[in-house]
GROMACS .gro file of C-alpha atoms in nm:
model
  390
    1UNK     CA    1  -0.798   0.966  -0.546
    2UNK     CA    2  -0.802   0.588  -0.468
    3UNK     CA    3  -0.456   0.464  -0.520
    4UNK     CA    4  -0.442   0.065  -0.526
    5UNK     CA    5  -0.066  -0.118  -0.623
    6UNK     CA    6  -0.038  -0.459  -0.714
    7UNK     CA    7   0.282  -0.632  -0.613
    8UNK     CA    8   0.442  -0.984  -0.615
    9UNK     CA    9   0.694  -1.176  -0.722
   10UNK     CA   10   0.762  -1.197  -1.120
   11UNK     CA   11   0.546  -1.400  -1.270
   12UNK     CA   12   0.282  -1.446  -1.065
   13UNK     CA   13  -0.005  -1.288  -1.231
   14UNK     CA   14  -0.011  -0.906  -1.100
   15UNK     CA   15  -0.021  -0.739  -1.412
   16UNK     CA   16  -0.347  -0.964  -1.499
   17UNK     CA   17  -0.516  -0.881  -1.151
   18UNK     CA   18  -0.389  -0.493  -1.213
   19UNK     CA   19  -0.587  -0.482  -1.548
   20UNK     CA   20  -0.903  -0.677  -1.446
   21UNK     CA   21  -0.923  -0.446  -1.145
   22UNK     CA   22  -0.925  -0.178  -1.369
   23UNK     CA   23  -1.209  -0.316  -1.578
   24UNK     CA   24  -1.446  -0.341  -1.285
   25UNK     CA   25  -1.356   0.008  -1.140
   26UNK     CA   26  -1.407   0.143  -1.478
   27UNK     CA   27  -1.705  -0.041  -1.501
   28UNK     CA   28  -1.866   0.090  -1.144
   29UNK     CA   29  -1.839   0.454  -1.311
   30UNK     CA   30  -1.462   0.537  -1.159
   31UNK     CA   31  -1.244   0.698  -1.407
   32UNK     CA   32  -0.945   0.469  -1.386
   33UNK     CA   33  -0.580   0.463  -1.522
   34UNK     CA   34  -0.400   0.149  -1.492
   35UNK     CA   35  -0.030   0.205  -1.510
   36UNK     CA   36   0.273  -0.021  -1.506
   37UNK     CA   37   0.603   0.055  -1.363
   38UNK     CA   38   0.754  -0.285  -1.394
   39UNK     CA   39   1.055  -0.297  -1.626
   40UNK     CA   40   0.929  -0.603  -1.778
   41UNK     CA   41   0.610  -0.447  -1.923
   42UNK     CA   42   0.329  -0.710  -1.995
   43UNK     CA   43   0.022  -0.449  -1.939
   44UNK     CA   44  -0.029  -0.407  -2.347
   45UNK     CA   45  -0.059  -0.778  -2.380
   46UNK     CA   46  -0.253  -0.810  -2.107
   47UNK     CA   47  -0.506  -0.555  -2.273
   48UNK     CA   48  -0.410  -0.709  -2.600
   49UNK     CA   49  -0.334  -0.317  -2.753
   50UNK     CA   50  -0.055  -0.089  -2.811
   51UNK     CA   51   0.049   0.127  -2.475
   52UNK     CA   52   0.335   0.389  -2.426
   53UNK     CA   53   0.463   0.649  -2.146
   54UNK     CA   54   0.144   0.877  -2.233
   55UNK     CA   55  -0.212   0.775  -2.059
   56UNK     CA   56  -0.444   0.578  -2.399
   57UNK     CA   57  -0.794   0.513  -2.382
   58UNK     CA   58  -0.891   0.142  -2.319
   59UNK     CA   59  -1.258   0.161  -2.295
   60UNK     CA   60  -1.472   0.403  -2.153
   61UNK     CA   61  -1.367   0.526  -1.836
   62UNK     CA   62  -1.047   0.319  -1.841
   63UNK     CA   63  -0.651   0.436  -1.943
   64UNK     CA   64  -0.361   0.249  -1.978
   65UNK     CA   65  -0.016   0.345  -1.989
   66UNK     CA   66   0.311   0.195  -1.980
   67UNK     CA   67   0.608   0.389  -1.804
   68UNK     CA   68   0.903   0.482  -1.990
   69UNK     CA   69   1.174   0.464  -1.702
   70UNK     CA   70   1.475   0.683  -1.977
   71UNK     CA   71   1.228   0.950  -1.986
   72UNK     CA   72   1.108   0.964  -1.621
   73UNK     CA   73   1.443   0.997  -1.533
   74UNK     CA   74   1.555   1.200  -1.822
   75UNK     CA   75   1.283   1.452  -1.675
   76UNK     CA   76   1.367   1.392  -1.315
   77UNK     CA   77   1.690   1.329  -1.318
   78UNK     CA   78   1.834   1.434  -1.644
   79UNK     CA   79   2.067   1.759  -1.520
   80UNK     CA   80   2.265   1.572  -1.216
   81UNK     CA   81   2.269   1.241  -1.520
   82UNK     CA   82   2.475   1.431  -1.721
   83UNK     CA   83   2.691   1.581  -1.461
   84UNK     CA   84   2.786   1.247  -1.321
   85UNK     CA   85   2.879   1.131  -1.675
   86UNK     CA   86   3.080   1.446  -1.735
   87UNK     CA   87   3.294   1.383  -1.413
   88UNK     CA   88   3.344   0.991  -1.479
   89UNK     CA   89   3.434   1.064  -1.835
   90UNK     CA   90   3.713   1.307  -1.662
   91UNK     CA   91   3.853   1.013  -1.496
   92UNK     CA   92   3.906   0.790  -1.807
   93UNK     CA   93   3.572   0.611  -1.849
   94UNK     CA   94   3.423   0.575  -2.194
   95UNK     CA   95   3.110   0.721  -2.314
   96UNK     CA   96   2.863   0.431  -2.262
   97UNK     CA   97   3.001   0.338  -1.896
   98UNK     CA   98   2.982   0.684  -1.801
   99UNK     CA   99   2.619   0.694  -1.879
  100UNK     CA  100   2.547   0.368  -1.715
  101UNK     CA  101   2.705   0.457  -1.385
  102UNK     CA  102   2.528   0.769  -1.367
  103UNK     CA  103   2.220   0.625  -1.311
  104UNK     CA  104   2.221   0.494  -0.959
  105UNK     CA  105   2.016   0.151  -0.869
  106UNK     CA  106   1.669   0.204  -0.796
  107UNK     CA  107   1.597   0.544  -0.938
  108UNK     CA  108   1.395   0.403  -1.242
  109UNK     CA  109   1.186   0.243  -0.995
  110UNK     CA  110   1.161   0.496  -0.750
  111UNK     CA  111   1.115   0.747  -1.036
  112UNK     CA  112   0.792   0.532  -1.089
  113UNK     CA  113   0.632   0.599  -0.829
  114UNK     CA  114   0.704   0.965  -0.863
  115UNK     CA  115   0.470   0.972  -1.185
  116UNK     CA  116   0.246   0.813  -1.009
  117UNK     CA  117   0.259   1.101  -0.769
  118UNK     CA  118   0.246   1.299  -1.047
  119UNK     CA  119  -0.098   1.188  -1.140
  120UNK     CA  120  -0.223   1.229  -0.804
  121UNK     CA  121  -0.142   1.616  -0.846
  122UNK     CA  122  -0.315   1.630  -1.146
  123UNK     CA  123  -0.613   1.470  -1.038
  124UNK     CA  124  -0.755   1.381  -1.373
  125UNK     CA  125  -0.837   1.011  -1.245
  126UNK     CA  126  -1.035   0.890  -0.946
  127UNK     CA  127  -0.913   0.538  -0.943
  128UNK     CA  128  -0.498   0.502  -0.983
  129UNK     CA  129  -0.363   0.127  -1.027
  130UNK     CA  130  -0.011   0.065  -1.012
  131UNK     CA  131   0.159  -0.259  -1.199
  132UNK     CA  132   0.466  -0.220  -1.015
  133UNK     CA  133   0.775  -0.417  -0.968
  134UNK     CA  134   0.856  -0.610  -0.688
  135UNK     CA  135   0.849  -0.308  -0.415
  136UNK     CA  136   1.115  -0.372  -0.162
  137UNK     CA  137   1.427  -0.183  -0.321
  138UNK     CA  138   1.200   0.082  -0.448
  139UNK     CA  139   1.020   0.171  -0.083
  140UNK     CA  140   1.381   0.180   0.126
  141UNK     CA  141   1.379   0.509  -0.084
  142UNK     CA  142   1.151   0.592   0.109
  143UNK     CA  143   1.304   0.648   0.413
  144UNK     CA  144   1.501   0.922   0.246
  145UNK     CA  145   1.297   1.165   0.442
  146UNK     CA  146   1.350   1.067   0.753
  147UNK     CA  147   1.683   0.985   0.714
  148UNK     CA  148   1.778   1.280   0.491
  149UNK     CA  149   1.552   1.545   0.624
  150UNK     CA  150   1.823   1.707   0.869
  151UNK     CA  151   2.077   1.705   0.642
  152UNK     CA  152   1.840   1.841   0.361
  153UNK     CA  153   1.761   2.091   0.561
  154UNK     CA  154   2.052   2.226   0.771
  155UNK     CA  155   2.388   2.103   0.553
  156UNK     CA  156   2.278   2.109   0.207
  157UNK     CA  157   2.031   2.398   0.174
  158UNK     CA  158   2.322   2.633   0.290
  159UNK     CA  159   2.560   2.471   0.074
  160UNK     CA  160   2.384   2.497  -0.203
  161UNK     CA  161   2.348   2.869  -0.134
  162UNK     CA  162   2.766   2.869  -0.088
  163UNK     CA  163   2.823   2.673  -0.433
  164UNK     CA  164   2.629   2.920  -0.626
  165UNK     CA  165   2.811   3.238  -0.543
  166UNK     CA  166   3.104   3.102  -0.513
  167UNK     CA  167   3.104   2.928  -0.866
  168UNK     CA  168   3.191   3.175  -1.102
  169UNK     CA  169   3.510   3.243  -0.876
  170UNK     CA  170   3.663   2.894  -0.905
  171UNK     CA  171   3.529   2.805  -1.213
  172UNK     CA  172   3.812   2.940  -1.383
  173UNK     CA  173   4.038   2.747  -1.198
  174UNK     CA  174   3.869   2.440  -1.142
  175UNK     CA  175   3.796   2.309  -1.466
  176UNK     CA  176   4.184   2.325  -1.613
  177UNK     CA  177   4.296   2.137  -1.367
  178UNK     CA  178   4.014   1.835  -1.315
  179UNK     CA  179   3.889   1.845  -1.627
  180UNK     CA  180   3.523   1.927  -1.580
  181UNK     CA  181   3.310   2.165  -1.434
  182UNK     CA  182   3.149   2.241  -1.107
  183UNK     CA  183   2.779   2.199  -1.064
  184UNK     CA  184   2.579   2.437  -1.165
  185UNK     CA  185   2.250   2.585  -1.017
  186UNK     CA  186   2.048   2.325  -1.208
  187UNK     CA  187   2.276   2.032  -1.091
  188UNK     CA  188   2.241   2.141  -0.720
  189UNK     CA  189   1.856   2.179  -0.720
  190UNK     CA  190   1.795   1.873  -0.860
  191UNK     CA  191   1.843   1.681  -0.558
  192UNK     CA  192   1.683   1.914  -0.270
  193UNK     CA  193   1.372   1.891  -0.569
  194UNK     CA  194   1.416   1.463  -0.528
  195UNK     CA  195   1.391   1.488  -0.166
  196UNK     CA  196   1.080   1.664  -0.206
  197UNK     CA  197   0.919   1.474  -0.400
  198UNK     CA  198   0.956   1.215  -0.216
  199UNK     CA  199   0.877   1.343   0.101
  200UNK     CA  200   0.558   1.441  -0.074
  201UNK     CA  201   0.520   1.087  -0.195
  202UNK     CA  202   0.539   0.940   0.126
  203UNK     CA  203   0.252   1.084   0.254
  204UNK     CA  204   0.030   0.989   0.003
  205UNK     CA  205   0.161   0.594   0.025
  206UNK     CA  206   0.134   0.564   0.407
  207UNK     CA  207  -0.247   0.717   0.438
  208UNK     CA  208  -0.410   0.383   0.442
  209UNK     CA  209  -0.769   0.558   0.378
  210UNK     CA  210  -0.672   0.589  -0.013
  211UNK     CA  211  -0.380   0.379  -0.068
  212UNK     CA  212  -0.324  -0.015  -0.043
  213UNK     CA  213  -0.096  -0.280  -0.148
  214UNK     CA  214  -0.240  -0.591  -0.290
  215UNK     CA  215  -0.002  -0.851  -0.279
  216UNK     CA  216  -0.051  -1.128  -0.546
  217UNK     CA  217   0.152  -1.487  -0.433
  218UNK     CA  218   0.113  -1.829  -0.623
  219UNK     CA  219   0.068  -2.122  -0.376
  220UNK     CA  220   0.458  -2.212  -0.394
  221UNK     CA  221   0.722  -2.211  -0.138
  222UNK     CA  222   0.960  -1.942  -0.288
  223UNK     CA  223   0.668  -1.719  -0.438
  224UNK     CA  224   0.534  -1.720  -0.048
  225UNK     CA  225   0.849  -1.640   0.081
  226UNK     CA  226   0.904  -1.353  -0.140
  227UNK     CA  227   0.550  -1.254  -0.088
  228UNK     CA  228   0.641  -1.207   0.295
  229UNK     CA  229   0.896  -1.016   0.282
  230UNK     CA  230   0.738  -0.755   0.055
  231UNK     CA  231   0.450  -0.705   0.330
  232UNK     CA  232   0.746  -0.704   0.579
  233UNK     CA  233   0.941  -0.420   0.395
  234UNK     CA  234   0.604  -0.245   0.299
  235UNK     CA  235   0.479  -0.225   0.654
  236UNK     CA  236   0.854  -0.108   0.775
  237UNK     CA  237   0.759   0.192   0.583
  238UNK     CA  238   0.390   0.190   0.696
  239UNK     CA  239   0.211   0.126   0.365
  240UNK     CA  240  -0.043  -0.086   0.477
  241UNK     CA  241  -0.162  -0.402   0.257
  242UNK     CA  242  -0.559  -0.440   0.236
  243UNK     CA  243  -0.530  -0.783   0.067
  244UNK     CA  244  -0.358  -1.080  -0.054
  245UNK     CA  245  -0.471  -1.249  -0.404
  246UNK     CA  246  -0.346  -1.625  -0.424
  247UNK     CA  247  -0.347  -1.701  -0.784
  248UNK     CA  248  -0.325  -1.994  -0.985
  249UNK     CA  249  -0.497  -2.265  -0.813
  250UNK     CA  250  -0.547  -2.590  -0.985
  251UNK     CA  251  -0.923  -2.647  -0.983
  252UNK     CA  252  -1.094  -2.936  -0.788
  253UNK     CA  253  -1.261  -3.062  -1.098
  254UNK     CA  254  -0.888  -3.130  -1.282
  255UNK     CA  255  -0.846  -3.513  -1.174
  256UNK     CA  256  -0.524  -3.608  -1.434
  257UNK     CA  257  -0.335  -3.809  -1.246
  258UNK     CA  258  -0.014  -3.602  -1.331
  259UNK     CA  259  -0.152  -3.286  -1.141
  260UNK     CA  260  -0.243  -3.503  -0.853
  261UNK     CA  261   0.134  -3.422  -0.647
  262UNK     CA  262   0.075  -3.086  -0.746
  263UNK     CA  263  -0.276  -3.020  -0.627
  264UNK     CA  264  -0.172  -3.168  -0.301
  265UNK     CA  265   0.128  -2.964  -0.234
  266UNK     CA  266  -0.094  -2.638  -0.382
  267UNK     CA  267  -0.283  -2.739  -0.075
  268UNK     CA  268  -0.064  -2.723   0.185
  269UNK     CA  269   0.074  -2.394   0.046
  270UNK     CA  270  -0.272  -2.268   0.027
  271UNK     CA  271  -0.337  -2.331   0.433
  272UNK     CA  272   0.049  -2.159   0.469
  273UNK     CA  273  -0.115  -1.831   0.276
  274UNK     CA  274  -0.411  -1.790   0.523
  275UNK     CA  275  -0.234  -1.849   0.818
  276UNK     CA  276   0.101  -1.636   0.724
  277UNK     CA  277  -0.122  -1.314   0.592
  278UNK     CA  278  -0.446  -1.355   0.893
  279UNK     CA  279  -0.585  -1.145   0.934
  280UNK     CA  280  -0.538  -1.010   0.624
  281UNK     CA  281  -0.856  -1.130   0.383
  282UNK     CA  282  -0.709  -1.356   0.099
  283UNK     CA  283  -0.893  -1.398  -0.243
  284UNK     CA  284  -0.832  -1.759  -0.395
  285UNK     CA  285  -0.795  -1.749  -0.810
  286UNK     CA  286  -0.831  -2.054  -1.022
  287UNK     CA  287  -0.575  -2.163  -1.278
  288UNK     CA  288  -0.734  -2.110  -1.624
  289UNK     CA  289  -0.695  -2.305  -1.918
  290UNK     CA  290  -0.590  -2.011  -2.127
  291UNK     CA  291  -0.373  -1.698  -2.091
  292UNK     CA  292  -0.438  -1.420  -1.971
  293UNK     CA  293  -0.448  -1.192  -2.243
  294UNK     CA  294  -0.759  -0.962  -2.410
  295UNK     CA  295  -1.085  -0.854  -2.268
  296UNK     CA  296  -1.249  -1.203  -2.263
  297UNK     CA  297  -1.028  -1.331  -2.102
  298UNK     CA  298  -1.033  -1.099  -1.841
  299UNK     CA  299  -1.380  -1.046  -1.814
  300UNK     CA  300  -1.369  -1.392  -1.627
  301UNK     CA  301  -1.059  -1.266  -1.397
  302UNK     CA  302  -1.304  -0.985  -1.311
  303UNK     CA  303  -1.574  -1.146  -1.216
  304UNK     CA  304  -1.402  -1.440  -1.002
  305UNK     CA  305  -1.215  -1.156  -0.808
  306UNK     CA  306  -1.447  -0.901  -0.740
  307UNK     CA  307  -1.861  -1.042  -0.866
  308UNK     CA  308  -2.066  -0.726  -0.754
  309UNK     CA  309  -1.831  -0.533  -0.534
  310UNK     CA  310  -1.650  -0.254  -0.536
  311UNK     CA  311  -1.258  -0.350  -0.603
  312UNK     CA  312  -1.162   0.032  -0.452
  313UNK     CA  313  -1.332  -0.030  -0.107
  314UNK     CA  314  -1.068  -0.075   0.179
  315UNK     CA  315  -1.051  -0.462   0.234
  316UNK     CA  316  -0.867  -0.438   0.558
  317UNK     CA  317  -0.809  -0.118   0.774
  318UNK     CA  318  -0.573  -0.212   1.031
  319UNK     CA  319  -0.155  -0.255   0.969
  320UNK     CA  320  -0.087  -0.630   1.042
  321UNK     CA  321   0.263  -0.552   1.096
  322UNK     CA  322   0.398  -0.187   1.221
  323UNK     CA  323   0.780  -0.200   1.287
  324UNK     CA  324   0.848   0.060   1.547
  325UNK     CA  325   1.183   0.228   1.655
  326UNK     CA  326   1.172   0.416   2.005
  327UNK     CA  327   1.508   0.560   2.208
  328UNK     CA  328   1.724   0.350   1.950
  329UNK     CA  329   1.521  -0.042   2.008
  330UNK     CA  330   1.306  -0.145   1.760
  331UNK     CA  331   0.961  -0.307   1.816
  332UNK     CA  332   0.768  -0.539   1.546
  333UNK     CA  333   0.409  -0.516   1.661
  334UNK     CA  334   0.219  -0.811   1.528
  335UNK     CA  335  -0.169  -0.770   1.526
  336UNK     CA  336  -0.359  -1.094   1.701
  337UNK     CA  337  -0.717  -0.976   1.797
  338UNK     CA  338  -0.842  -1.217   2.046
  339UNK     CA  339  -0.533  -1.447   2.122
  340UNK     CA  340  -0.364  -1.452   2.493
  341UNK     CA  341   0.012  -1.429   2.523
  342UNK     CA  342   0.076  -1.761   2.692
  343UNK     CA  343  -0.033  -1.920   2.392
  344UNK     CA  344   0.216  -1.797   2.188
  345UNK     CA  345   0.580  -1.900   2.118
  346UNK     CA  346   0.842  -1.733   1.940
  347UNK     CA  347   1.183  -1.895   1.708
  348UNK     CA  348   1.413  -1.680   1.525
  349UNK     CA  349   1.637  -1.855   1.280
  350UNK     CA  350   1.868  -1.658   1.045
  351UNK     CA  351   1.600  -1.356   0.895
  352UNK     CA  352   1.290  -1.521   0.990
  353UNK     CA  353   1.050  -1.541   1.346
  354UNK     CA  354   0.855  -1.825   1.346
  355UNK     CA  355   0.515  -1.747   1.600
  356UNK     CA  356   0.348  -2.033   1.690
  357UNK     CA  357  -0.023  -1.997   1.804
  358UNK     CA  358  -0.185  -2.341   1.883
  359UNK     CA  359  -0.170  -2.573   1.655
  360UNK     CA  360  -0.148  -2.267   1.412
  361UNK     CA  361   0.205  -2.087   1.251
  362UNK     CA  362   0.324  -1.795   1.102
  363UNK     CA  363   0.645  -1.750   0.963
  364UNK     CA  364   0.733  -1.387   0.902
  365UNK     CA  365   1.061  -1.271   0.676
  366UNK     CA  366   1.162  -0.987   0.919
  367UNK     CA  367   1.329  -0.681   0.701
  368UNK     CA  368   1.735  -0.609   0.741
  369UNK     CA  369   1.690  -0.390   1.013
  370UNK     CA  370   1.578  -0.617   1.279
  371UNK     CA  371   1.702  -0.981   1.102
  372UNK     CA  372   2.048  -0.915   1.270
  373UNK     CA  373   1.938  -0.831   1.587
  374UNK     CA  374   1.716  -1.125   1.870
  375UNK     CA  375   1.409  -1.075   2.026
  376UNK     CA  376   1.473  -0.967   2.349
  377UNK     CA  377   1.079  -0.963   2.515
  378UNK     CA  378   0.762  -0.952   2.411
  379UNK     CA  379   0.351  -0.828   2.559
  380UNK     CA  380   0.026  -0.866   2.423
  381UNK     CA  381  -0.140  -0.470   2.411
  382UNK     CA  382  -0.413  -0.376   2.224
  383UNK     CA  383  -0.437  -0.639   1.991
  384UNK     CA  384  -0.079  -0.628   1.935
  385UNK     CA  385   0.186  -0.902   1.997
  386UNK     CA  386   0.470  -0.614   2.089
  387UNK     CA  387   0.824  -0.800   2.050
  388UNK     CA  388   1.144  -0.613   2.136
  389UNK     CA  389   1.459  -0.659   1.910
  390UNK     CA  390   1.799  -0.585   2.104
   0.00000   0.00000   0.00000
């Protein structure tokens, strides 16, 4: 299965990309489902029909579906939910609180991209196109395995063994005195089952032969910014980004004085795109003179981002950015084909490193892990700009 996520900032246009994408896989022959996992849902206006939590027929070839982030988690989740609010309802708080801090941050988005894992199991589509939410607080769940995996493992798979024969002994005596229950066997699978899943999940988002980002941006300063640190945080995981989509560009042939400030500074942030995502290929979109919503309309997004290819080709193989930890120092490997290392120069300030090639500059938002630390060294190897953090 080709999996293919659109990301970017809110607002930008991702869910429109996500569902003209669709249309031209669908059209090629792929059977394709277009889902979104953004809490602010926009897919169903963007097809101009009615979508829910269940996969519905677009046109031929092509599903939608919206995701329903109560009952993901409900599904996922629902067992240790209702635990939690059981114990914080022991300690005083009402009903509705209880409820709402027993769903951690992050799990309805992270619980997102377990359906979409879920889909991949099932194998009923050959093209899978995610409308997600920004990604960065979703994918630092993915370092659960690697993080968690010894403890998983060694601490809690033992324990888990302990707290179910020992549970009908204290039971009894427990629950008197606190005023709820200790978990039961459902309770204490449910999170060995999460860490599986996700350990199963990352494999299938870090094989860059069947899944890529696409990062959509607007040319504006904040928009580019965020856009950045997205491909930082999704390389830090390895989930390599095949293309960048820079959307909304006034066109050349609107000459109102009153856009003329804007088309100027578009054009500056335009060069800032190229240079900030090379080598990554970047696919300019005009700004149309009518929303985005219903097949006509885009019919035309189709055709300006794709013409006769094939949107679930690989647009770019290699990771730009690979962050790299080795005997406790990390490494952010940069990949320059072609350049020499005297020509480059290097600025930190605060959480970003400037690298200045020639006349030419990329600014890169570096993710928490390495923005508090200084670069400390850096070679040119393979391709690769190699700089050491200490």
């Amino acid at each position: 299965m080709r999996v293919i996520l659109m990301t970017g900032k809110g607002g930008v246009g991702k869910t429109s990309v996500a569902a003209a994408t669709g249309l031209r896989c669908a059209e090629l022959g792929y059977k394709t489902l277009v889902l979104s996992t953004d809490p602010a849902h926009s897919l169903a206006d963007s097809f101009d029909l009615e979508l829910g939590h269940e996969a519905r027929s677009v046109r031929p070839n092509l599903w939608g579906a919206e995701l329903d982030a109560l009952m993901e988690l409900e599904g996922n989740w629902g067992a240790v939910k209702r635990y939690i609010t059981e114990v914080l309802q022991a300690r005083g708080l009402d009903g509705v609180q209880a409820e709402e801090l027993a769903i951690l941050p992050g799990m309805d988005e992270i619980f997102g991209l377990v359906r979409m894992k879920r889909h991949y199991d099932e194998g009923k589509y050959e093209v899978l196109i995610i409308d997600s939410a920004p990604t960065g607080t979703a994918l630092r769940l993915l370092s659960i395995p690697e993080v968690g995996g010894w403890y998983m493992r060694r601490f809690y798979k033992p324990l888990q063994g302990m707290s179910a024969a020992l549970r009908p002994l204290f039971e009894p005596i427990f629950r008197p005195i606190a005023g709820f229950s200790l978990p039961n066997n459902e309770v204490m699978d449910a999170p060995y089952e999460f860490y599986q899943q996700i350990e199963e999940l990352e494999k299938v988002l870090t094989d860059n032969s069947q899944t890529s980002v696409r990062l959509v941006t607007n040319p504006e300063k904040m928009v580019i910014k965020e856009s950045l640190r997205a491909h930082a945080y999704l390389s830090l995981y390895n989930v390599a980004t095949d293309m960048v989509v820079a959307n909304r560009i006034i066109p050349d042939r609107v000459t109102d004085p009153f856009f003329q400030r804007w088309k100027e500074n578009q054009q500056q942030y335009r060069q800032e795109i190229h240079e900030n995502f090379s080598p990554l290929p970047v696919k300019e979109v005009p700004l149309y003179s009518e929303e985005m919503c219903g097949m006509e309309a885009l019919e035309r997004l189709k055709e300006t981002l794709y013409a006769e290819e094939d949107p679930t080709q690989v647009y770019y193989k290699e990771n730009t950015i690979r962050v790299v930890k080795d005997n406790g120092q990390y490494s952010l490997e940069l990949y320059l084909p072609g350049v020499a290392k005297e020509k480059i120069q290097l600025n930190k300030n605060a959480d970003e490193l400037n690298v200045r090639i020639g006349n030419h500059r990329r600014n890169l938002v570096l993710p928490q892990s390495l923005a508090a630390l200084q670069p400390a060294g850096a070679k040119m190897e393979d391709d690769y700009l190699k700089i050491r953090f200490s």
